[in-house]
Amino acid sequence: MTYTTPFTKWLELDSGKVKDPALIQQRHLSDLKGLFADSEAEAALLETNPLVYEVYLAYDGEAQEGQLGYSTTLIYPGKVGNEYFFTKGHYHAKADRAELYYCLKGEGYLLMQSPDGEVNAQSMSAGAGSYVPPYWGHRTVNTGQEPFVFLAVYPADAGYDYGSIADKGFASILVEKEGKAELVTNPNAASRS
Ligand code: S6P
Ligand code: ZN
């Protein structure tokens, strides 16, 4: 038996970034193509192709059962049409793996969807510790004016299943209406299923 040596990674509270990350992943709008409801607004914004979010991986737990992975995600403020910037969203490849999100900065929502289509949206701001139960697909959405930053802690063998959300989207989306975030039915979700 070999034991993993304990360690500490620093999460910089001002920036939301991890010091000495194992990996930085950047997602521009082109990486999310087809996911926003307003395809004309999406095409127009693709000309400047803004950075939508970044993931700072602290540790991947070598994808081993029993280990934990953890990372921070920074979603920048912005919208495509009236729909707020979001992460791609995924189910876990090992679907029964749960996850914990802890908000460090900004404001947004953790949008979840069960395999039978039930939608749940948790409002998050600094201090919120929101739980993603086993089997629920999850996406985060920045509904504020500043970066929305959270720590994610998850079983290292959870993995990612992006396929069904990329194909069908979430049943609900978060849009700005009269200056406020509102959860509405995704006009494209039904036509894609
Ligand atoms: C991993 C966890 C997060 C996301 C990150 C980006 O299980 O849920 O670290 O990977 O927020 O989202 P996405 O949907 O692009 O992986
Ligand atoms: Zn996850």
Coordinates of C-alpha atoms and ligand atoms in Angstrom, one line a residue:
M1 CA 0.0 0.0 0.0
T2 CA 1.3 3.5 -0.9
Y3 CA -0.2 6.4 0.9
T4 CA -0.8 9.8 -0.7
T5 CA 1.2 12.5 1.1
P6 CA -1.1 15.1 2.6
F7 CA -0.8 18.6 1.2
T8 CA -2.4 22.1 1.1
K9 CA -3.3 24.1 -1.9
W10 CA -4.1 27.8 -1.5
L11 CA -7.3 29.2 -2.9
E12 CA -6.7 33.0 -3.4
L13 CA -9.8 34.6 -1.9
D14 CA -9.4 37.9 -3.8
S15 CA -9.0 36.4 -7.3
G16 CA -10.8 33.0 -6.7
K17 CA -7.8 31.3 -8.4
V18 CA -5.8 28.4 -7.1
K19 CA -2.1 29.1 -6.5
D20 CA 0.1 26.6 -8.4
P21 CA -2.9 24.8 -10.0
A22 CA -2.5 21.3 -11.5
L23 CA -4.4 22.6 -14.6
I24 CA -6.2 25.7 -15.8
Q25 CA -9.1 25.1 -18.2
Q26 CA -10.5 28.0 -20.1
R27 CA -13.8 27.9 -21.9
H28 CA -14.6 30.6 -24.5
L29 CA -18.0 31.1 -26.1
S30 CA -16.9 29.0 -29.1
D31 CA -16.6 26.0 -26.6
L32 CA -20.2 26.4 -25.7
K33 CA -21.5 26.9 -29.2
G34 CA -25.2 25.8 -29.6
L35 CA -25.9 25.8 -25.9
F36 CA -27.5 29.2 -25.5
A37 CA -31.1 29.6 -26.4
D38 CA -30.7 32.7 -28.6
S39 CA -28.7 31.5 -31.6
E40 CA -28.6 34.8 -33.3
A41 CA -27.2 36.6 -30.2
E42 CA -24.7 33.7 -29.9
A43 CA -23.5 34.1 -33.5
A44 CA -23.1 37.8 -33.0
L45 CA -21.1 37.4 -29.8
L46 CA -18.9 34.7 -31.3
E47 CA -17.2 37.4 -33.4
T48 CA -15.4 38.5 -30.2
N49 CA -15.5 35.0 -28.6
P50 CA -15.3 36.1 -25.0
L51 CA -13.9 34.0 -22.2
V52 CA -16.9 32.7 -20.3
Y53 CA -15.3 30.7 -17.5
E54 CA -12.1 29.2 -16.2
V55 CA -11.5 26.2 -14.0
Y56 CA -8.5 26.1 -11.7
L57 CA -7.8 22.5 -10.7
A58 CA -6.2 22.1 -7.3
Y59 CA -6.0 18.3 -7.4
D60 CA -7.6 15.6 -9.5
G61 CA -7.1 12.8 -7.0
E62 CA -5.6 10.8 -9.9
A63 CA -9.2 9.9 -10.8
Q64 CA -9.0 7.1 -8.2
E65 CA -11.9 5.7 -6.2
G66 CA -11.7 7.0 -2.6
Q67 CA -9.8 10.2 -3.5
L68 CA -11.3 13.7 -3.8
G69 CA -10.8 16.2 -6.6
Y70 CA -11.2 19.9 -6.0
S71 CA -11.1 23.1 -8.1
T72 CA -12.4 26.6 -8.3
T73 CA -14.5 27.9 -11.2
L74 CA -14.7 31.5 -12.1
I75 CA -17.6 32.4 -14.4
Y76 CA -17.3 35.9 -15.8
P77 CA -20.3 38.3 -15.9
G78 CA -22.1 38.4 -19.3
K79 CA -25.1 37.3 -21.3
V80 CA -25.9 35.9 -24.7
G81 CA -29.1 37.8 -25.6
N82 CA -30.8 37.9 -22.2
E83 CA -29.4 34.5 -21.0
Y84 CA -26.6 34.7 -18.4
F85 CA -23.2 33.1 -19.0
F86 CA -23.0 29.5 -17.6
T87 CA -20.8 26.4 -17.5
K88 CA -21.4 23.7 -20.0
G89 CA -23.0 21.5 -17.4
H90 CA -22.6 17.7 -17.0
Y91 CA -23.8 14.6 -15.3
H92 CA -21.1 12.5 -13.7
A93 CA -19.9 9.6 -15.7
K94 CA -20.3 7.6 -12.5
A95 CA -23.7 9.0 -12.1
D96 CA -24.1 8.1 -8.4
R97 CA -21.2 10.4 -7.4
A98 CA -22.3 13.5 -5.4
E99 CA -20.5 16.9 -5.2
L100 CA -20.3 20.0 -2.9
Y101 CA -20.1 23.5 -4.2
Y102 CA -19.0 26.3 -1.9
C103 CA -19.4 29.9 -3.2
L104 CA -16.5 32.2 -2.5
K105 CA -17.5 35.4 -4.5
G106 CA -20.2 36.9 -6.6
E107 CA -23.7 35.6 -7.2
G108 CA -25.4 33.0 -9.3
Y109 CA -27.3 29.8 -9.4
L110 CA -26.5 26.1 -9.2
L111 CA -29.0 24.7 -11.7
M112 CA -29.6 21.0 -11.5
Q113 CA -31.7 18.5 -13.4
S114 CA -32.6 14.9 -12.3
P115 CA -32.6 12.1 -14.9
D116 CA -36.4 12.3 -15.0
G117 CA -36.3 16.0 -15.9
E118 CA -37.0 17.7 -12.6
V119 CA -35.2 21.0 -12.4
N120 CA -33.9 22.6 -9.2
A121 CA -32.1 26.0 -8.9
Q122 CA -30.1 26.9 -5.8
S123 CA -29.3 30.6 -5.4
M124 CA -25.7 31.1 -4.3
S125 CA -23.6 33.9 -3.0
A126 CA -20.5 34.0 -0.7
G127 CA -20.8 31.4 2.0
A128 CA -23.4 29.2 0.3
G129 CA -22.5 25.5 0.5
S130 CA -24.8 23.8 -2.0
Y131 CA -25.1 20.0 -2.5
V132 CA -25.4 18.2 -5.8
P133 CA -26.9 14.9 -4.9
P134 CA -26.1 11.7 -6.8
Y135 CA -27.6 11.5 -10.3
W136 CA -28.3 15.2 -10.8
G137 CA -26.9 17.0 -13.8
H138 CA -25.4 20.4 -12.8
R139 CA -24.6 23.7 -14.4
T140 CA -23.7 27.0 -12.7
V141 CA -24.8 30.4 -13.9
N142 CA -23.5 33.9 -13.1
T143 CA -26.4 36.2 -12.6
G144 CA -24.3 39.1 -11.1
Q145 CA -22.1 41.9 -12.3
E146 CA -18.8 40.4 -10.9
P147 CA -17.1 37.0 -11.4
F148 CA -19.1 34.2 -9.8
V149 CA -16.5 32.0 -8.0
F150 CA -17.0 28.7 -6.2
L151 CA -15.0 25.7 -4.9
A152 CA -16.1 22.3 -6.1
V153 CA -15.2 19.1 -4.2
Y154 CA -16.1 15.8 -5.7
P155 CA -15.1 12.1 -5.7
A156 CA -12.1 11.9 -7.9
D157 CA -13.6 9.0 -10.0
A158 CA -16.8 10.9 -10.7
G159 CA -15.8 11.8 -14.3
Y160 CA -17.9 13.8 -16.8
D161 CA -20.8 13.1 -19.1
Y162 CA -21.4 16.2 -21.2
G163 CA -23.3 14.4 -23.9
S164 CA -26.9 14.6 -22.9
I165 CA -26.8 18.3 -21.8
A166 CA -25.0 19.2 -25.0
D167 CA -27.7 17.5 -27.0
K168 CA -30.8 18.4 -25.1
G169 CA -29.8 21.4 -22.9
F170 CA -31.4 22.0 -19.5
A171 CA -35.2 22.1 -19.3
S172 CA -35.0 25.6 -17.7
I173 CA -32.7 28.5 -18.3
L174 CA -31.9 31.7 -16.4
V175 CA -32.6 35.0 -18.2
E176 CA -32.6 38.6 -17.2
K177 CA -36.1 40.2 -17.1
E178 CA -36.4 43.8 -15.9
G179 CA -33.0 43.6 -14.3
K180 CA -33.7 40.4 -12.4
A181 CA -32.8 36.8 -12.9
E182 CA -35.7 34.6 -13.8
L183 CA -35.9 30.9 -14.4
V184 CA -37.9 30.1 -17.5
T185 CA -38.6 27.1 -19.8
N186 CA -35.8 26.5 -22.3
P187 CA -37.5 27.1 -25.7
N188 CA -35.0 24.8 -27.4
A189 CA -35.0 21.9 -24.9
A190 CA -38.2 20.2 -26.2
S191 CA -37.3 20.5 -29.9
R192 CA -33.9 18.8 -29.3
S193 CA -35.2 15.8 -27.3
Ligands
S6P1 C1 -16.6 18.8 -11.5 C2 -17.3 20.1 -11.1 C3 -16.8 21.4 -11.6 C4 -17.0 21.7 -13.1 C5 -16.7 23.2 -13.5 C6 -16.9 23.5 -14.9 O1 -17.4 17.7 -11.2 O2 -18.7 20.0 -11.3 O3 -15.4 21.5 -11.3 O4 -16.3 20.8 -13.9 O5 -17.5 24.0 -12.7 O6 -18.1 23.0 -15.4 P1 -18.2 22.0 -16.6 O7 -19.7 21.6 -16.7 O8 -17.7 22.7 -17.8 O9 -17.4 20.8 -16.3
ZN2 ZN -19.6 17.8 -11.4

